[in-house]
């Protein structure tokens, strides 16, 4: 069965600093991978996704992620964090069922941004 | 969130009561899913559907029923609510292919409390 691990429960960065959120997955085949962001009391917004091809994926809000098969990782990065990026971030993997759209999520990383 | 509508936004139930959480999408997506979100556990898949008339169980299906009579609607039924079903419920929809607008997209959620 597939699984996703987000090792960092909580991360604090200064505004303007770079950001990297870690995600490791376990899946037997080539995975479909997703990153979502959730602001307090809100739903989930899709930041980016990887299905195949170029391993560096560009998303919305200046985020990017790199798929590394050898490390089973799909880390999310942003070169300069803004205060509005404070939220919870979820990594997810889509298995073969439901066209790989039925997702298994990590437990999330809460990002705090210091002024 | 693009085109996924969940109702109600909040609900309080007494133990043993039944209710239906509604989910509708207007994007003609074939895939729809229900998740529950509990603190520290990310989102867990309850049920999913790959098209009208076709549903299947996810990771935590016990206590929940679904049906999909139309492409647009995917209601989640609690037949006899229990306090363990207190959670935030999210519905998602998506379509096949790798395009940037194929999702999955999430609704804004239903916060359910069972007392």
Coordinates of N, CA and C in Angstrom, one line a residue:
Chain A
X1 N 0.8 -1.2 0.0 CA 0.0 0.0 0.0 C 0.9 1.2 0.0
X2 N 0.3 2.3 -0.6 CA 1.1 3.5 -0.7 C 1.1 4.3 0.7
X3 N 2.1 5.1 0.9 CA 2.1 6.0 2.1 C 2.9 7.2 1.8
X4 N 2.7 8.2 2.6 CA 3.4 9.5 2.4 C 3.8 9.9 3.8
X5 N 5.1 10.4 3.9 CA 5.6 10.9 5.2 C 6.1 12.3 5.0
X6 N 5.6 13.2 5.8 CA 6.1 14.5 5.9 C 6.8 14.6 7.3
X7 N 8.1 14.6 7.3 CA 8.9 14.5 8.5 C 8.7 15.7 9.5
X8 N 8.5 16.9 8.9 CA 8.4 18.1 9.7 C 7.0 18.5 10.0
X9 N 6.6 18.4 11.3 CA 5.3 18.8 11.7 C 5.1 20.3 11.6
X10 N 6.1 21.0 12.0 CA 6.0 22.5 12.1 C 7.4 23.1 11.7
X11 N 7.3 24.1 10.8 CA 8.5 24.8 10.4 C 8.3 26.3 10.5
X12 N 9.3 27.0 11.0 CA 9.2 28.5 11.1 C 10.3 29.1 10.2
X13 N 10.0 30.0 9.4 CA 11.0 30.7 8.6 C 10.7 32.2 8.6
X14 N 11.8 32.9 8.3 CA 11.6 34.4 8.3 C 11.1 34.8 6.9
X15 N 10.4 35.9 6.9 CA 9.9 36.4 5.6 C 11.1 36.7 4.7
X16 N 11.0 36.3 3.5 CA 12.1 36.5 2.5 C 13.1 35.4 2.5
X17 N 13.1 34.5 3.4 CA 14.0 33.4 3.4 C 13.4 32.3 2.5
X18 N 14.3 31.4 2.1 CA 13.9 30.3 1.3 C 13.2 29.2 2.1
X19 N 12.5 28.3 1.4 CA 11.7 27.3 2.1 C 11.9 26.0 1.4
X20 N 12.0 24.9 2.1 CA 11.9 23.6 1.6 C 11.1 22.7 2.5
X21 N 10.0 22.1 2.0 CA 9.2 21.2 2.8 C 9.4 19.8 2.2
X22 N 9.7 18.9 3.1 CA 10.0 17.5 2.7 C 8.8 16.6 2.6
X23 N 8.9 15.7 1.6 CA 7.9 14.7 1.4 C 8.5 13.5 0.9
X24 N 8.3 12.4 1.6 CA 8.8 11.1 1.1 C 7.6 10.2 0.9
X25 N 7.6 9.4 -0.1 CA 6.5 8.5 -0.5 C 6.9 7.1 -0.6
X26 N 6.0 6.2 -0.4 CA 6.2 4.8 -0.6 C 5.2 4.3 -1.6
X27 N 5.6 3.8 -2.8 CA 4.7 3.4 -3.8 C 5.5 2.5 -4.8
X28 N 4.9 1.4 -5.2 CA 5.6 0.5 -6.0 C 5.9 0.9 -7.5
X29 N 5.1 1.7 -8.0 CA 5.2 2.1 -9.4 C 5.5 3.6 -9.5
X30 N 5.5 4.2 -10.7 CA 5.7 5.6 -10.8 C 4.5 6.3 -10.2
X31 N 4.7 7.2 -9.3 CA 3.6 7.8 -8.6 C 3.1 9.0 -9.2
X32 N 1.8 9.3 -9.0 CA 1.3 10.7 -9.2 C 1.4 11.4 -7.9
X33 N 2.0 12.6 -7.9 CA 2.3 13.3 -6.6 C 1.7 14.7 -6.7
X34 N 1.3 15.1 -5.5 CA 0.6 16.4 -5.4 C 1.1 17.1 -4.2
X35 N 1.0 18.5 -4.2 CA 1.1 19.3 -3.1 C -0.1 20.2 -3.0
X36 N -0.6 20.3 -1.8 CA -1.8 21.2 -1.5 C -1.4 22.1 -0.4
X37 N -2.1 23.3 -0.3 CA -2.0 24.2 0.8 C -3.4 24.4 1.4
X38 N -3.4 24.5 2.7 CA -4.7 24.8 3.4 C -4.5 25.9 4.4
X39 N -5.2 27.0 4.2 CA -5.3 28.0 5.2 C -6.3 27.7 6.3
X40 N -6.2 28.2 7.5 CA -7.1 27.9 8.6 C -8.5 28.0 8.2
X41 N -9.3 27.0 8.5 CA -10.7 27.0 8.2 C -11.1 26.9 6.8
X42 N -10.2 26.6 5.9 CA -10.4 26.6 4.5 C -10.3 25.2 3.9
X43 N -10.6 25.1 2.6 CA -10.4 23.9 1.9 C -8.9 23.8 1.4
X44 N -8.7 22.8 0.6 CA -7.3 22.6 0.1 C -7.2 23.2 -1.3
X45 N -6.1 23.8 -1.6 CA -5.8 24.4 -2.9 C -4.6 23.7 -3.5
X46 N -4.8 23.2 -4.7 CA -3.7 22.5 -5.4 C -2.6 23.4 -5.8
X47 N -1.4 23.2 -5.3 CA -0.2 24.0 -5.7 C 0.5 23.5 -7.0
X48 N 0.6 22.2 -7.1 CA 1.3 21.6 -8.2 C 1.1 20.1 -8.1
X49 N 1.5 19.5 -9.3 CA 1.4 18.0 -9.3 C 2.4 17.5 -10.3
X50 N 2.8 16.2 -10.1 CA 3.7 15.5 -11.0 C 3.1 14.2 -11.4
X51 N 3.1 14.0 -12.8 CA 2.6 12.8 -13.3 C 3.8 12.0 -14.0
X52 N 4.5 12.8 -14.8 CA 5.6 12.2 -15.6 C 6.4 13.3 -16.2
X53 N 7.5 12.9 -16.9 CA 8.3 13.9 -17.6 C 9.2 14.7 -16.7
X54 N 9.4 16.0 -17.0 CA 10.3 16.8 -16.3 C 10.1 16.7 -14.8
X55 N 11.2 16.4 -14.1 CA 11.1 16.1 -12.6 C 11.0 17.4 -11.8
X56 N 11.3 18.5 -12.4 CA 11.1 19.8 -11.7 C 9.8 20.4 -12.2
X57 N 8.9 20.5 -11.2 CA 7.5 21.0 -11.5 C 7.3 22.4 -11.0
X58 N 6.7 23.2 -11.8 CA 6.4 24.6 -11.4 C 4.9 24.6 -11.0
X59 N 4.6 25.4 -9.9 CA 3.2 25.5 -9.5 C 2.8 26.9 -9.4
X60 N 1.7 27.1 -8.7 CA 1.2 28.5 -8.4 C 1.9 29.1 -7.2
X61 N 1.8 30.4 -7.1 CA 2.3 31.2 -6.0 C 3.8 31.1 -5.9
X62 N 4.5 30.8 -6.9 CA 6.0 30.8 -6.9 C 6.6 29.5 -6.3
X63 N 5.8 28.5 -6.1 CA 6.3 27.2 -5.6 C 6.7 26.3 -6.7
X64 N 7.7 25.4 -6.4 CA 8.2 24.4 -7.3 C 8.4 23.1 -6.5
X65 N 8.5 22.0 -7.1 CA 8.8 20.7 -6.4 C 9.6 19.9 -7.4
X66 N 10.5 19.1 -6.8 CA 11.4 18.2 -7.6 C 11.1 16.8 -7.2
X67 N 10.8 15.9 -8.2 CA 10.6 14.5 -8.0 C 12.0 13.8 -8.1
X68 N 12.4 13.1 -7.1 CA 13.6 12.3 -7.1 C 13.3 10.9 -6.8
X69 N 13.3 10.1 -7.9 CA 12.9 8.7 -7.7 C 13.8 7.9 -6.8
X70 N 15.1 8.2 -6.9 CA 16.1 7.4 -6.2 C 16.0 7.7 -4.7
X71 N 15.4 8.8 -4.3 CA 15.2 9.1 -2.9 C 13.7 9.0 -2.5
X72 N 12.9 8.6 -3.4 CA 11.4 8.6 -3.1 C 10.9 9.9 -2.5
X73 N 11.3 11.0 -3.1 CA 11.0 12.3 -2.5 C 10.4 13.2 -3.5
X74 N 9.6 14.1 -2.9 CA 8.9 15.2 -3.8 C 8.9 16.4 -2.9
X75 N 10.0 17.1 -2.7 CA 10.1 18.2 -1.8 C 9.6 19.5 -2.5
X76 N 8.9 20.3 -1.7 CA 8.4 21.6 -2.2 C 9.3 22.7 -1.8
X77 N 9.5 23.6 -2.7 CA 10.5 24.7 -2.5 C 9.9 26.0 -2.9
X78 N 10.4 27.1 -2.2 CA 10.1 28.5 -2.7 C 11.2 29.3 -2.3
X79 N 11.7 30.1 -3.2 CA 13.0 30.9 -3.0 C 12.8 32.0 -2.0
X80 N 11.6 32.6 -1.9 CA 11.5 33.7 -0.9 C 10.1 33.7 -0.4
X81 N 10.0 33.4 0.9 CA 8.6 33.2 1.5 C 8.0 34.6 1.9
X82 N 6.7 34.6 1.7 CA 5.9 35.8 2.0 C 5.0 35.5 3.2
X83 N 4.7 36.5 4.0 CA 3.9 36.3 5.2 C 2.6 35.5 4.8
X84 N 2.0 35.7 3.6 CA 0.8 35.1 3.3 C 1.0 33.6 3.0
X85 N 2.2 33.1 3.0 CA 2.4 31.7 2.8 C 2.2 30.8 4.0
X86 N 2.0 31.5 5.2 CA 1.8 30.8 6.4 C 0.5 30.0 6.3
X87 N 0.6 28.7 6.4 CA -0.5 27.8 6.2 C -0.1 26.4 6.5
X88 N -0.9 25.4 6.2 CA -0.5 24.0 6.4 C -0.4 23.4 5.0
X89 N 0.6 22.6 4.8 CA 1.0 22.1 3.5 C 0.9 20.5 3.5
X90 N 0.2 20.0 2.5 CA 0.0 18.5 2.5 C 0.6 18.0 1.2
X91 N 1.4 16.9 1.3 CA 1.8 16.1 0.2 C 0.9 14.9 0.0
X92 N 0.7 14.5 -1.2 CA -0.2 13.4 -1.4 C 0.3 12.5 -2.6
X93 N -0.1 11.3 -2.6 CA 0.3 10.4 -3.7 C -1.0 9.7 -4.2
X94 N -1.2 9.6 -5.5 CA -2.3 9.0 -6.1 C -2.0 7.6 -6.6
X95 N -2.7 6.6 -6.0 CA -2.4 5.2 -6.4 C -3.2 4.9 -7.7
X96 N -3.2 3.6 -8.0 CA -3.8 3.2 -9.3 C -5.3 3.3 -9.3
X97 N -5.9 3.2 -8.2 CA -7.4 3.3 -8.1 C -7.9 4.7 -8.6
X98 N -9.1 4.7 -9.1 CA -9.7 6.0 -9.5 C -8.8 6.8 -10.4
X99 N -8.2 6.2 -11.3 CA -7.3 7.0 -12.2 C -6.2 7.8 -11.5
X100 N -5.8 7.3 -10.3 CA -4.8 7.9 -9.5 C -5.3 9.2 -8.9
X101 N -6.5 9.4 -8.8 CA -7.1 10.6 -8.2 C -7.6 10.4 -6.8
X102 N -7.7 9.2 -6.3 CA -8.0 8.9 -5.0 C -6.7 8.9 -4.2
X103 N -6.5 9.9 -3.3 CA -5.2 10.3 -2.8 C -5.0 9.7 -1.4
X104 N -3.7 9.4 -1.1 CA -3.2 9.2 0.2 C -2.3 10.4 0.6
X105 N -2.7 11.0 1.7 CA -2.1 12.2 2.2 C -1.0 11.9 3.3
X106 N 0.0 12.8 3.4 CA 0.8 12.9 4.5 C 0.1 13.7 5.6
X107 N 0.7 13.7 6.8 CA 0.0 14.3 7.9 C 0.2 15.9 8.0
X108 N 0.9 16.4 7.0 CA 1.0 17.8 6.9 C 2.1 18.5 7.6
X109 N 2.5 19.7 7.1 CA 3.6 20.5 7.7 C 3.0 21.9 7.9
X110 N 3.0 22.4 9.1 CA 2.5 23.7 9.4 C 3.6 24.7 9.2
X111 N 3.4 25.7 8.4 CA 4.5 26.7 8.1 C 4.1 28.0 8.9
X112 N 5.0 28.5 9.7 CA 4.8 29.8 10.3 C 5.9 30.7 9.7
X113 N 5.5 32.0 9.4 CA 6.4 32.9 8.8 C 6.6 34.1 9.8
X114 N 7.9 34.3 10.2 CA 8.2 35.4 11.1 C 8.5 36.7 10.3
X115 N 8.1 37.8 10.8 CA 8.3 39.1 10.1 C 9.8 39.5 10.1
Chain B
X1 N -12.5 27.6 -4.3 CA -12.3 26.3 -4.9 C -13.2 26.1 -6.2
X2 N -12.6 25.7 -7.2 CA -13.2 25.7 -8.5 C -14.3 24.6 -8.6
X3 N -15.6 25.0 -8.5 CA -16.7 24.2 -8.9 C -17.1 23.0 -8.1
X4 N -16.6 22.9 -6.8 CA -17.0 21.8 -5.9 C -17.7 22.4 -4.8
X5 N -19.0 22.1 -4.6 CA -19.8 22.8 -3.6 C -20.2 21.7 -2.6
X6 N -20.0 22.0 -1.3 CA -20.4 21.1 -0.2 C -21.4 21.9 0.7
X7 N -22.4 21.1 1.1 CA -23.4 21.6 2.0 C -23.7 20.5 3.0
X8 N -24.0 20.9 4.3 CA -23.9 22.2 4.9 C -22.4 22.5 5.2
X9 N -22.1 23.7 5.7 CA -20.8 24.0 6.1 C -20.5 23.5 7.6
X10 N -21.5 23.6 8.4 CA -21.5 23.1 9.8 C -22.7 22.3 10.1
X11 N -22.5 21.3 11.0 CA -23.6 20.5 11.4 C -23.3 19.9 12.8
X12 N -24.3 19.9 13.6 CA -24.2 19.2 14.9 C -25.2 18.1 14.9
X13 N -24.8 16.9 15.3 CA -25.7 15.7 15.3 C -25.7 15.1 16.7
X14 N -26.8 14.5 17.0 CA -26.8 13.7 18.2 C -26.4 12.2 17.9
X15 N -25.8 11.5 18.8 CA -25.4 10.1 18.5 C -26.6 9.3 18.1
X16 N -26.5 8.6 17.0 CA -27.5 7.8 16.5 C -28.4 8.4 15.4
X17 N -28.2 9.7 15.2 CA -29.0 10.4 14.2 C -28.3 10.1 12.8
X18 N -29.1 10.3 11.8 CA -28.6 10.1 10.4 C -28.5 11.4 9.7
X19 N -27.7 11.5 8.7 CA -27.7 12.8 7.9 C -26.9 12.5 6.6
X20 N -27.1 13.4 5.6 CA -26.4 13.3 4.4 C -25.6 14.5 4.1
X21 N -24.3 14.4 3.8 CA -23.5 15.5 3.4 C -23.5 15.6 1.9
X22 N -23.8 16.7 1.4 CA -24.0 16.9 0.0 C -22.7 17.4 -0.7
X23 N -22.4 16.9 -1.9 CA -21.3 17.4 -2.7 C -21.7 17.4 -4.2
X24 N -21.5 18.5 -4.8 CA -21.8 18.7 -6.2 C -20.7 19.4 -6.9
X25 N -20.5 19.0 -8.2 CA -19.4 19.6 -9.0 C -20.0 19.9 -10.4
X26 N -19.6 21.0 -10.9 CA -20.1 21.5 -12.2 C -19.1 21.4 -13.3
X27 N -18.1 20.6 -13.2 CA -17.0 20.5 -14.1 C -17.1 19.2 -15.0
X28 N -18.1 18.5 -14.8 CA -18.3 17.2 -15.6 C -17.2 16.2 -15.3
X29 N -16.6 16.3 -14.1 CA -15.6 15.3 -13.7 C -16.1 14.0 -13.4
X30 N -15.4 12.9 -13.9 CA -15.8 11.6 -13.6 C -15.4 11.1 -12.2
X31 N -14.3 11.6 -11.7 CA -13.8 11.1 -10.4 C -14.3 12.0 -9.3
X32 N -14.8 11.4 -8.2 CA -15.2 12.1 -7.0 C -14.8 11.3 -5.8
X33 N -14.4 12.0 -4.7 CA -14.0 11.3 -3.5 C -14.4 12.0 -2.3
X34 N -14.5 11.3 -1.2 CA -14.8 11.9 0.1 C -13.6 11.6 1.0
X35 N -13.2 12.6 1.8 CA -12.1 12.5 2.8 C -12.6 13.0 4.1
X36 N -12.0 12.5 5.2 CA -12.2 13.2 6.5 C -10.8 13.6 7.0
X37 N -10.8 14.8 7.7 CA -9.6 15.4 8.2 C -9.7 15.5 9.7
X38 N -8.8 14.8 10.4 CA -8.7 14.9 11.8 C -7.3 15.4 12.2
X39 N -7.3 16.1 13.3 CA -6.0 16.8 13.7 C -4.8 15.8 13.7
X40 N -3.7 16.3 13.1 CA -2.5 15.5 13.1 C -2.5 14.3 12.2
X41 N -3.6 14.1 11.4 CA -3.7 12.8 10.6 C -3.8 13.1 9.2
X42 N -3.8 14.4 8.8 CA -4.0 14.6 7.3 C -5.4 14.3 6.9
X43 N -5.5 14.0 5.7 CA -6.9 13.6 5.1 C -6.8 12.1 4.8
X44 N -7.9 11.4 5.1 CA -8.1 10.0 4.9 C -9.2 9.7 4.0
X45 N -9.0 8.9 3.0 CA -10.1 8.6 2.0 C -11.1 7.7 2.6
X46 N -12.4 8.1 2.4 CA -13.5 7.3 2.9 C -14.1 6.5 1.8
X47 N -14.6 7.1 0.7 CA -15.1 6.4 -0.5 C -14.8 7.2 -1.7
X48 N -14.8 6.6 -2.8 CA -14.6 7.3 -4.1 C -15.4 6.7 -5.2
X49 N -15.5 7.4 -6.3 CA -16.3 7.0 -7.4 C -15.6 7.4 -8.7
X50 N -15.7 6.4 -9.7 CA -15.0 6.7 -11.0 C -16.0 7.0 -12.0
X51 N -17.3 7.1 -11.7 CA -18.3 7.5 -12.6 C -19.7 7.2 -12.0
X52 N -20.7 7.7 -12.7 CA -22.1 7.5 -12.3 C -22.3 6.0 -12.1
X53 N -22.8 5.6 -11.0 CA -23.2 4.2 -10.7 C -22.0 3.3 -10.2
X54 N -20.8 3.9 -10.1 CA -19.6 3.1 -9.7 C -19.0 3.8 -8.5
X55 N -19.0 3.0 -7.4 CA -18.3 3.5 -6.1 C -17.5 2.4 -5.5
X56 N -16.5 2.8 -4.7 CA -15.7 1.9 -4.0 C -15.2 2.4 -2.7
X57 N -14.7 1.6 -1.8 CA -14.3 2.0 -0.5 C -12.9 2.5 -0.5
X58 N -12.6 3.4 0.4 CA -11.3 3.9 0.6 C -10.7 3.3 1.9
X59 N -9.9 4.1 2.6 CA -9.2 3.6 3.8 C -10.1 3.4 5.0
X60 N -11.1 4.4 5.2 CA -11.9 4.4 6.4 C -13.4 4.4 6.1
X61 N -14.0 3.4 5.4 CA -15.3 3.4 4.9 C -16.4 3.1 6.0
X62 N -16.0 2.5 7.1 CA -17.0 2.0 8.1 C -17.9 3.1 8.6
X63 N -19.2 3.0 8.6 CA -20.1 4.0 9.1 C -20.6 4.9 8.1
X64 N -20.1 4.8 6.9 CA -20.5 5.7 5.8 C -21.0 5.0 4.6
X65 N -22.0 5.5 3.9 CA -22.5 5.0 2.6 C -22.4 6.1 1.6
X66 N -22.2 5.7 0.3 CA -22.3 6.6 -0.8 C -23.0 6.0 -1.9
X67 N -23.5 6.9 -2.8 CA -24.0 6.5 -4.1 C -23.7 7.5 -5.1
X68 N -23.8 7.2 -6.4 CA -23.5 8.2 -7.4 C -24.5 8.0 -8.6
X69 N -25.7 8.6 -8.5 CA -26.7 8.5 -9.5 C -26.5 9.4 -10.7
X70 N -25.7 10.5 -10.5 CA -25.4 11.4 -11.6 C -23.9 11.7 -11.5
X71 N -23.4 12.3 -12.6 CA -22.0 12.7 -12.7 C -21.8 13.8 -11.7
X72 N -22.8 14.7 -11.5 CA -22.6 15.9 -10.7 C -22.5 15.7 -9.2
X73 N -23.3 14.8 -8.7 CA -23.5 14.7 -7.3 C -22.9 13.4 -6.7
X74 N -22.4 13.5 -5.4 CA -21.8 12.4 -4.7 C -22.1 12.6 -3.2
X75 N -23.3 12.3 -2.8 CA -23.6 12.4 -1.4 C -23.0 11.4 -0.5
X76 N -22.6 11.8 0.8 CA -22.1 10.9 1.8 C -23.1 10.8 2.9
X77 N -23.5 9.5 3.2 CA -24.5 9.3 4.2 C -23.9 8.7 5.5
X78 N -24.3 9.3 6.6 CA -24.0 8.7 7.9 C -25.4 8.1 8.4
X79 N -25.4 6.8 8.6 CA -26.7 6.2 8.9 C -27.0 6.3 10.4
X80 N -26.0 6.2 11.2 CA -26.1 6.3 12.7 C -24.9 6.9 13.2
X81 N -24.9 8.2 13.4 CA -23.7 9.0 13.8 C -23.2 8.6 15.1
X82 N -21.8 8.6 15.2 CA -21.1 8.3 16.4 C -20.1 9.4 16.7
X83 N -19.8 9.6 18.0 CA -18.8 10.7 18.3 C -17.5 10.5 17.5
X84 N -17.1 9.3 17.2 CA -15.8 9.1 16.4 C -15.9 9.7 15.0
X85 N -17.1 10.0 14.6 CA -17.3 10.6 13.2 C -17.2 12.1 13.3
X86 N -17.0 12.7 14.4 CA -16.7 14.1 14.5 C -15.4 14.4 13.7
X87 N -15.5 15.3 12.7 CA -14.4 15.5 11.8 C -14.8 16.6 10.9
X88 N -13.8 17.0 10.0 CA -14.1 17.9 8.9 C -14.1 17.0 7.6
X89 N -15.1 17.1 6.8 CA -15.3 16.3 5.7 C -15.1 17.1 4.4
X90 N -14.3 16.5 3.5 CA -14.0 17.2 2.2 C -14.4 16.3 1.1
X91 N -14.9 16.9 0.1 CA -15.2 16.2 -1.2 C -14.3 16.8 -2.2
X92 N -13.9 15.9 -3.2 CA -13.0 16.3 -4.2 C -13.5 15.8 -5.6
X93 N -13.1 16.5 -6.6 CA -13.4 15.9 -8.0 C -12.3 16.1 -8.9
X94 N -12.2 15.3 -9.9 CA -11.1 15.4 -10.9 C -11.5 14.7 -12.2
X95 N -10.7 14.8 -13.2 CA -10.9 14.2 -14.4 C -9.6 13.6 -14.9
X96 N -9.7 12.7 -15.9 CA -8.5 12.0 -16.4 C -7.6 13.0 -17.2
X97 N -6.4 12.5 -17.4 CA -5.4 13.3 -18.1 C -4.5 14.1 -17.2
X98 N -3.5 14.7 -17.8 CA -2.4 15.3 -17.0 C -2.5 16.8 -17.1
X99 N -3.6 17.4 -17.6 CA -3.6 18.8 -17.8 C -3.6 19.6 -16.5
X100 N -3.3 20.8 -16.5 CA -3.2 21.6 -15.3 C -4.5 21.9 -14.6
X101 N -5.6 21.7 -15.3 CA -6.9 22.0 -14.8 C -7.7 20.8 -14.4
X102 N -7.0 19.6 -14.3 CA -7.8 18.3 -14.1 C -8.0 18.0 -12.7
X103 N -7.4 18.7 -11.8 CA -7.6 18.5 -10.3 C -6.7 17.4 -9.8
X104 N -7.1 16.8 -8.6 CA -8.3 17.0 -7.9 C -8.5 18.4 -7.3
X105 N -9.7 18.8 -7.3 CA -10.1 20.0 -6.6 C -11.0 19.7 -5.5
X106 N -10.8 20.5 -4.4 CA -11.6 20.2 -3.1 C -12.6 21.2 -2.9
X107 N -13.7 20.8 -2.2 CA -14.7 21.7 -1.7 C -14.2 22.4 -0.4
X108 N -15.0 23.2 0.1 CA -14.6 24.0 1.3 C -14.8 23.3 2.6
X109 N -15.4 22.1 2.6 CA -15.6 21.3 3.7 C -16.8 21.4 4.5
X110 N -17.2 20.3 5.3 CA -18.3 20.3 6.2 C -17.7 19.9 7.6
X111 N -17.9 20.8 8.5 CA -17.4 20.5 9.9 C -18.6 19.9 10.7
X112 N -18.4 18.6 11.0 CA -19.4 17.8 11.7 C -19.0 17.5 13.1
X113 N -20.0 17.8 14.0 CA -19.8 17.5 15.4 C -20.9 16.5 15.8
X114 N -20.5 15.4 16.4 CA -21.5 14.4 16.9 C -21.4 14.4 18.5
X115 N -22.5 14.7 19.1 CA -22.5 14.8 20.6 C -23.3 13.6 21.2

